[in-house]
Structure formats: C-alpha cells, structure tokens
Amino acid sequence: MDIPRIFNITESAHRIHNPITPEKLATLGAALRLQPGDRVLDLGSGSGEMLCTWARDHGIVGTGVDMSQLFSEQATLRAVELGVADRVEFIHGDATGHVSHEKVSVAACVGATWIAGGVAGTLELLARSLRSGGIILIGEPYWRQLPPTEDVARGCLAHAISDFLVLPELLASFRQLGYDVVEMVLADQDGWDRYEAAKWLTMRRWLEANPDDELAQEVRAQLSSEPERYATYTREYLGWGVFALMPH
C-alpha cells in the first residue's frame, strides 16, 4: 500500500505536504486552545509535522495514519527528533474508514478529504472518532477568485470550476452539513510558494541522482512545466485553508 511514487519523489523533502507554513501550523495549534493530554487523530498525516510539533508545544497525544510508507517513516523519525515519540504514533495504512479506539478531542483530515469521497463523507468519518465537545479539522482548497474559464480551472489541476467553491460558499457548506465554523487558518501565497516551489529543487536533485529511472522522463516534464503553470494558475486562483468545525 502506498501513494503514487511520483508524490514520494516530488515531496520527499517536505515536512508539510500542503500550502500551510510552519508558522501557520503553530498559529492553528494555538487557535485551537489545545491542552496537555488532548488526544488528536490525523488522517492523512503525511510526515507528521502537525502532530509532532503540537505534542512538543502543547503536550497533546496523537495518532497519524498515512498511505505513504516514506512519509510515515519520516513522521516517526520526526517524533524522535522532537522528543515526542512517547506521545505520538504513526501508522502506515489506509486512512479510509479509520476510527480511533479512544474518542479524540481533535479529529483532523488536513488536505486529504478524498479518503472518504469528499468533505461530507470525511466529516462523517471523523465524527465517529470525536468526543463530545471536540473539534474537527478539515483542510480544503477554495477559489481565491473564480476562474474565468474551464481551461484556467484545469490549469489549477482541477477537473472543472465546479470542483471547488469560493470561500464564502465553502463556509456556508459546512453550516449546511450541520457544523459551526469556530476557527480557520488560511494559507497565503508564500505558503503556496513553499509547498510548490520546494518540489522543484527536489526534482532536480532526484533527476541528477536517478537519470535512468523509469520515472525520469515524467519528473523532467514536471520540472520543465510546473514553475510557469503554478505561477500562471494555482498561485493566482487557488486558496487553501484549515477549518475548525463543531457539530451544531
């Protein structure tokens, strides 16, 4: 079980696998008013930066689940590096359908709502692990400005304009699904730069080390096209945020 190998290549040097910066991640942890001993479940936990830094800074305990063997191994090493290996654990596995054995204070899926078929399904899944009075975290894209054409939407790697909502509509959709929005931390263009542009040096270094790999041509094509595509489309049109929700 693993994610497509191309992502393990392009994001192998990332600690955070979405457009949020370490500073914004710290802001989010503080905004949630986390207390020592709070239990956090993170589905699609990537390289574990959220759980590890929150364990260090706020004393939480937690479990992360991710399909990438590489990222899960990096998360375990990060926990050791930050001295929190006794507080957080990382499971290499399919987060789809994963429910915590113990109810949690925070149930999160930050940028991987595909695990349950979208936002609505992911909310239903996370709610099964949530204690009364707990908070759900959803990380999700939205349109900073509505693309003028479907071609522009596809340039943002969406299938269609209808894939995402503008921010007010996204917030309204949470209410319609039965949740109050109680906090949010939004990525900015610098966060997008750090997420996207950091891939380019990783790809170049990988190509130098693996010129004959079966994916070398695909990686070379991405490195050649991604800077212009990103600057033209994603950076201008696509937003991303983490939204803290509590059931009505």
mmCIF file of C-alpha atoms in Angstrom:
data_model
loop_
_atom_site.group_PDB
_atom_site.id
_atom_site.type_symbol
_atom_site.label_atom_id
_atom_site.label_comp_id
_atom_site.label_asym_id
_atom_site.label_seq_id
_atom_site.Cartn_x
_atom_site.Cartn_y
_atom_site.Cartn_z
ATOM 1 C CA MET A 1 0.000 0.000 0.000
ATOM 2 C CA ASP A 2 1.392 3.379 -0.972
ATOM 3 C CA ILE A 3 0.602 6.625 -2.754
ATOM 4 C CA PRO A 4 1.720 7.043 -6.396
ATOM 5 C CA ARG A 5 5.512 7.061 -6.471
ATOM 6 C CA ILE A 6 5.688 10.466 -8.160
ATOM 7 C CA PHE A 7 4.456 12.135 -4.948
ATOM 8 C CA ASN A 8 7.021 10.270 -2.849
ATOM 9 C CA ILE A 9 9.637 11.706 -5.201
ATOM 10 C CA THR A 10 8.473 15.312 -5.554
ATOM 11 C CA GLU A 11 7.573 15.788 -1.870
ATOM 12 C CA SER A 12 10.298 13.680 -0.283
ATOM 13 C CA ALA A 13 11.945 16.765 1.248
ATOM 14 C CA HIS A 14 8.689 18.282 2.520
ATOM 15 C CA ARG A 15 7.827 18.283 6.192
ATOM 16 C CA ILE A 16 4.362 19.694 5.462
ATOM 17 C CA HIS A 17 2.513 18.310 2.446
ATOM 18 C CA ASN A 18 0.149 21.220 1.874
ATOM 19 C CA PRO A 19 0.451 25.009 1.472
ATOM 20 C CA ILE A 20 0.466 25.826 5.205
ATOM 21 C CA THR A 21 3.760 27.108 6.632
ATOM 22 C CA PRO A 22 5.282 26.072 9.980
ATOM 23 C CA GLU A 23 4.256 29.462 11.354
ATOM 24 C CA LYS A 24 0.644 28.978 10.243
ATOM 25 C CA LEU A 25 0.655 25.459 11.663
ATOM 26 C CA ALA A 26 1.750 26.904 15.011
ATOM 27 C CA THR A 27 -0.955 29.563 14.741
ATOM 28 C CA LEU A 28 -3.536 26.843 14.176
ATOM 29 C CA GLY A 29 -2.393 24.877 17.221
ATOM 30 C CA ALA A 30 -2.614 27.962 19.408
ATOM 31 C CA ALA A 31 -6.001 28.949 17.956
ATOM 32 C CA LEU A 32 -7.481 25.588 18.940
ATOM 33 C CA ARG A 33 -6.536 26.221 22.599
ATOM 34 C CA LEU A 34 -5.041 22.761 22.906
ATOM 35 C CA GLN A 35 -4.456 21.410 26.400
ATOM 36 C CA PRO A 36 -1.880 18.866 27.625
ATOM 37 C CA GLY A 37 -3.251 15.377 27.190
ATOM 38 C CA ASP A 38 -5.711 16.289 24.447
ATOM 39 C CA ARG A 39 -5.928 13.383 22.021
ATOM 40 C CA VAL A 40 -5.621 14.160 18.292
ATOM 41 C CA LEU A 41 -6.330 11.887 15.323
ATOM 42 C CA ASP A 42 -4.812 12.927 11.981
ATOM 43 C CA LEU A 43 -5.970 11.037 8.890
ATOM 44 C CA GLY A 44 -3.574 11.593 6.005
ATOM 45 C CA SER A 45 -0.865 12.680 8.422
ATOM 46 C CA GLY A 46 1.969 12.914 5.876
ATOM 47 C CA SER A 47 5.352 13.395 7.507
ATOM 48 C CA GLY A 48 3.773 14.074 10.886
ATOM 49 C CA GLU A 49 4.713 17.707 11.402
ATOM 50 C CA MET A 50 1.338 18.732 12.848
ATOM 51 C CA LEU A 51 1.182 16.022 15.498
ATOM 52 C CA CYS A 52 4.882 16.207 16.357
ATOM 53 C CA THR A 53 5.052 19.975 16.803
ATOM 54 C CA TRP A 54 1.765 20.105 18.703
ATOM 55 C CA ALA A 55 2.980 17.339 21.015
ATOM 56 C CA ARG A 56 6.131 19.384 21.655
ATOM 57 C CA ASP A 57 4.377 22.741 22.029
ATOM 58 C CA HIS A 58 1.063 21.785 23.657
ATOM 59 C CA GLY A 59 1.559 18.354 25.185
ATOM 60 C CA ILE A 60 -1.064 16.599 23.057
ATOM 61 C CA VAL A 61 -1.027 12.878 22.367
ATOM 62 C CA GLY A 62 -1.994 11.575 18.979
ATOM 63 C CA THR A 63 -2.117 9.098 16.159
ATOM 64 C CA GLY A 64 -1.481 9.706 12.472
ATOM 65 C CA VAL A 65 -2.423 7.429 9.587
ATOM 66 C CA ASP A 66 -0.966 7.799 6.086
ATOM 67 C CA MET A 67 -0.713 5.637 2.961
ATOM 68 C CA SER A 68 2.841 6.742 2.133
ATOM 69 C CA GLN A 69 5.419 4.427 3.652
ATOM 70 C CA LEU A 70 8.120 7.065 3.138
ATOM 71 C CA PHE A 71 6.148 9.842 4.829
ATOM 72 C CA SER A 72 5.130 7.556 7.702
ATOM 73 C CA GLU A 73 8.772 6.644 8.287
ATOM 74 C CA GLN A 74 9.726 10.328 8.173
ATOM 75 C CA ALA A 75 6.988 11.099 10.710
ATOM 76 C CA THR A 76 8.324 8.501 13.136
ATOM 77 C CA LEU A 77 11.833 9.927 12.792
ATOM 78 C CA ARG A 78 10.494 13.457 13.337
ATOM 79 C CA ALA A 79 8.820 12.346 16.578
ATOM 80 C CA VAL A 80 12.161 11.038 17.814
ATOM 81 C CA GLU A 81 13.916 14.236 16.696
ATOM 82 C CA LEU A 82 11.483 16.420 18.660
ATOM 83 C CA GLY A 83 11.473 14.138 21.690
ATOM 84 C CA VAL A 84 7.792 13.223 21.454
ATOM 85 C CA ALA A 85 7.964 9.596 20.341
ATOM 86 C CA ASP A 86 6.225 8.588 23.576
ATOM 87 C CA ARG A 87 3.283 10.881 22.779
ATOM 88 C CA VAL A 88 2.541 10.322 19.089
ATOM 89 C CA GLU A 89 2.442 7.256 16.858
ATOM 90 C CA PHE A 90 2.244 6.934 13.105
ATOM 91 C CA ILE A 91 0.550 4.109 11.233
ATOM 92 C CA HIS A 92 1.383 3.280 7.632
ATOM 93 C CA GLY A 93 -2.022 2.341 6.321
ATOM 94 C CA ASP A 94 -5.213 3.350 4.563
ATOM 95 C CA ALA A 95 -6.988 6.122 6.479
ATOM 96 C CA THR A 96 -10.235 5.319 4.673
ATOM 97 C CA GLY A 97 -12.662 4.119 7.326
ATOM 98 C CA HIS A 98 -10.180 4.534 10.187
ATOM 99 C CA VAL A 99 -11.900 5.171 13.528
ATOM 100 C CA SER A 100 -9.989 5.805 16.754
ATOM 101 C CA HIS A 101 -10.273 3.246 19.545
ATOM 102 C CA GLU A 102 -10.486 6.150 22.002
ATOM 103 C CA LYS A 103 -12.561 9.279 21.440
ATOM 104 C CA VAL A 104 -10.416 12.270 20.500
ATOM 105 C CA SER A 105 -10.503 15.993 21.233
ATOM 106 C CA VAL A 106 -9.458 16.857 17.675
ATOM 107 C CA ALA A 107 -10.176 14.722 14.598
ATOM 108 C CA ALA A 108 -8.348 16.030 11.535
ATOM 109 C CA CYS A 109 -8.070 15.447 7.825
ATOM 110 C CA VAL A 110 -5.918 18.284 6.553
ATOM 111 C CA GLY A 111 -5.832 18.098 2.775
ATOM 112 C CA ALA A 112 -6.936 14.520 2.100
ATOM 113 C CA THR A 113 -10.745 14.548 2.072
ATOM 114 C CA TRP A 114 -10.614 12.154 -0.886
ATOM 115 C CA ILE A 115 -10.198 9.379 1.709
ATOM 116 C CA ALA A 116 -13.968 9.450 2.266
ATOM 117 C CA GLY A 117 -15.198 10.759 -1.065
ATOM 118 C CA GLY A 118 -15.111 14.469 -0.234
ATOM 119 C CA VAL A 119 -15.861 16.845 2.611
ATOM 120 C CA ALA A 120 -19.253 15.416 3.615
ATOM 121 C CA GLY A 121 -18.008 11.842 3.811
ATOM 122 C CA THR A 122 -14.856 12.883 5.638
ATOM 123 C CA LEU A 123 -16.871 14.795 8.233
ATOM 124 C CA GLU A 124 -18.984 11.703 8.826
ATOM 125 C CA LEU A 125 -15.856 9.573 9.215
ATOM 126 C CA LEU A 126 -14.094 11.976 11.590
ATOM 127 C CA ALA A 127 -17.225 12.442 13.698
ATOM 128 C CA ARG A 128 -17.103 8.738 14.581
ATOM 129 C CA SER A 129 -13.842 9.337 16.496
ATOM 130 C CA LEU A 130 -14.807 12.666 18.100
ATOM 131 C CA ARG A 131 -15.651 13.116 21.762
ATOM 132 C CA SER A 132 -18.498 15.375 22.818
ATOM 133 C CA GLY A 133 -17.352 18.986 22.571
ATOM 134 C CA GLY A 134 -14.461 18.069 20.284
ATOM 135 C CA ILE A 135 -13.305 19.826 17.129
ATOM 136 C CA ILE A 136 -12.981 18.538 13.565
ATOM 137 C CA LEU A 137 -10.279 19.978 11.301
ATOM 138 C CA ILE A 138 -10.743 19.946 7.545
ATOM 139 C CA GLY A 139 -8.080 21.199 5.144
ATOM 140 C CA GLU A 140 -9.601 22.094 1.791
ATOM 141 C CA PRO A 141 -8.952 24.183 -1.337
ATOM 142 C CA TYR A 142 -11.217 27.008 -2.445
ATOM 143 C CA TRP A 143 -11.185 29.569 -5.236
ATOM 144 C CA ARG A 144 -9.479 32.837 -4.236
ATOM 145 C CA GLN A 145 -11.123 34.218 -7.338
ATOM 146 C CA LEU A 146 -13.414 32.313 -9.652
ATOM 147 C CA PRO A 147 -11.572 31.113 -12.765
ATOM 148 C CA PRO A 148 -12.904 32.862 -15.881
ATOM 149 C CA THR A 149 -12.815 29.651 -17.951
ATOM 150 C CA GLU A 150 -12.707 25.914 -17.507
ATOM 151 C CA ASP A 151 -9.220 25.926 -19.056
ATOM 152 C CA VAL A 152 -7.991 28.137 -16.215
ATOM 153 C CA ALA A 153 -9.554 25.745 -13.691
ATOM 154 C CA ARG A 154 -7.728 22.860 -15.334
ATOM 155 C CA GLY A 155 -4.539 24.918 -15.176
ATOM 156 C CA CYS A 156 -5.030 24.811 -11.383
ATOM 157 C CA LEU A 157 -5.143 20.986 -11.688
ATOM 158 C CA ALA A 158 -8.894 20.944 -11.065
ATOM 159 C CA HIS A 159 -11.135 18.937 -13.360
ATOM 160 C CA ALA A 160 -13.636 21.794 -13.562
ATOM 161 C CA ILE A 161 -14.596 25.091 -11.918
ATOM 162 C CA SER A 162 -17.249 23.151 -10.001
ATOM 163 C CA ASP A 163 -14.552 21.153 -8.159
ATOM 164 C CA PHE A 164 -14.112 23.955 -5.612
ATOM 165 C CA LEU A 165 -16.171 26.729 -4.041
ATOM 166 C CA VAL A 166 -15.271 30.320 -3.289
ATOM 167 C CA LEU A 167 -14.563 30.891 0.393
ATOM 168 C CA PRO A 168 -17.993 32.209 1.489
ATOM 169 C CA GLU A 169 -19.687 29.275 -0.232
ATOM 170 C CA LEU A 170 -17.288 26.795 1.368
ATOM 171 C CA LEU A 171 -18.022 28.214 4.816
ATOM 172 C CA ALA A 172 -21.753 28.058 4.095
ATOM 173 C CA SER A 173 -21.407 24.431 3.021
ATOM 174 C CA PHE A 174 -20.045 23.486 6.430
ATOM 175 C CA ARG A 175 -23.092 25.076 8.071
ATOM 176 C CA GLN A 176 -25.381 23.216 5.701
ATOM 177 C CA LEU A 177 -23.699 19.954 6.718
ATOM 178 C CA GLY A 178 -24.530 20.662 10.358
ATOM 179 C CA TYR A 179 -21.348 22.308 11.654
ATOM 180 C CA ASP A 180 -20.371 25.647 13.145
ATOM 181 C CA VAL A 181 -17.119 27.099 11.807
ATOM 182 C CA VAL A 182 -15.258 28.034 15.003
ATOM 183 C CA GLU A 183 -11.799 28.884 13.604
ATOM 184 C CA MET A 184 -9.875 28.972 10.365
ATOM 185 C CA VAL A 185 -6.271 29.481 9.282
ATOM 186 C CA LEU A 186 -5.795 30.249 5.597
ATOM 187 C CA ALA A 187 -2.712 29.674 3.502
ATOM 188 C CA ASP A 188 -1.237 32.648 1.693
ATOM 189 C CA GLN A 189 0.801 32.881 -1.480
ATOM 190 C CA ASP A 190 4.034 32.445 0.452
ATOM 191 C CA GLY A 191 2.668 29.173 1.804
ATOM 192 C CA TRP A 192 1.826 28.066 -1.735
ATOM 193 C CA ASP A 193 5.345 29.030 -2.854
ATOM 194 C CA ARG A 194 6.921 26.956 -0.104
ATOM 195 C CA TYR A 195 4.762 23.941 -0.935
ATOM 196 C CA GLU A 196 5.069 24.085 -4.725
ATOM 197 C CA ALA A 197 8.482 25.642 -5.348
ATOM 198 C CA ALA A 198 10.200 23.340 -2.861
ATOM 199 C CA LYS A 199 9.350 20.451 -5.188
ATOM 200 C CA TRP A 200 11.455 21.874 -7.990
ATOM 201 C CA LEU A 201 14.830 21.575 -6.288
ATOM 202 C CA THR A 202 13.841 18.111 -5.038
ATOM 203 C CA MET A 203 13.018 17.052 -8.597
ATOM 204 C CA ARG A 204 16.262 18.463 -9.992
ATOM 205 C CA ARG A 205 18.370 16.711 -7.355
ATOM 206 C CA TRP A 206 16.449 13.466 -7.897
ATOM 207 C CA LEU A 207 16.998 13.645 -11.660
ATOM 208 C CA GLU A 208 20.727 14.140 -11.161
ATOM 209 C CA ALA A 209 20.848 11.061 -8.939
ATOM 210 C CA ASN A 210 18.443 8.892 -10.973
ATOM 211 C CA PRO A 211 18.883 9.718 -14.683
ATOM 212 C CA ASP A 212 17.885 6.239 -15.840
ATOM 213 C CA ASP A 213 14.887 5.717 -13.563
ATOM 214 C CA GLU A 214 11.619 4.748 -15.254
ATOM 215 C CA LEU A 215 10.021 7.959 -13.931
ATOM 216 C CA ALA A 216 12.860 10.244 -15.008
ATOM 217 C CA GLN A 217 11.024 11.451 -18.119
ATOM 218 C CA GLU A 218 7.876 12.260 -16.134
ATOM 219 C CA VAL A 219 9.838 14.095 -13.447
ATOM 220 C CA ARG A 220 11.760 16.051 -16.110
ATOM 221 C CA ALA A 221 8.482 17.053 -17.772
ATOM 222 C CA GLN A 222 7.082 18.277 -14.455
ATOM 223 C CA LEU A 223 10.215 20.249 -13.638
ATOM 224 C CA SER A 224 10.093 21.881 -17.076
ATOM 225 C CA SER A 225 6.420 22.889 -16.907
ATOM 226 C CA GLU A 226 5.473 23.339 -13.253
ATOM 227 C CA PRO A 227 7.022 26.740 -12.440
ATOM 228 C CA GLU A 228 5.126 28.512 -15.226
ATOM 229 C CA ARG A 229 1.904 26.573 -14.692
ATOM 230 C CA TYR A 230 1.958 27.255 -10.969
ATOM 231 C CA ALA A 231 2.708 30.980 -11.337
ATOM 232 C CA THR A 232 0.048 31.412 -14.033
ATOM 233 C CA TYR A 233 -2.774 29.479 -12.426
ATOM 234 C CA THR A 234 -2.567 27.994 -8.912
ATOM 235 C CA ARG A 235 -0.804 30.952 -7.293
ATOM 236 C CA GLU A 236 -3.390 33.412 -8.560
ATOM 237 C CA TYR A 237 -6.646 31.490 -8.333
ATOM 238 C CA LEU A 238 -6.475 28.751 -5.724
ATOM 239 C CA GLY A 239 -6.718 29.235 -1.980
ATOM 240 C CA TRP A 240 -6.382 26.673 0.771
ATOM 241 C CA GLY A 241 -7.283 26.649 4.419
ATOM 242 C CA VAL A 242 -7.801 24.608 7.551
ATOM 243 C CA PHE A 243 -11.255 24.961 9.040
ATOM 244 C CA ALA A 244 -12.172 24.077 12.638
ATOM 245 C CA LEU A 245 -15.709 22.766 12.937
ATOM 246 C CA MET A 246 -18.017 21.737 15.774
ATOM 247 C CA PRO A 247 -21.337 19.932 15.286
ATOM 248 C CA HIS A 248 -24.461 22.004 15.830
#
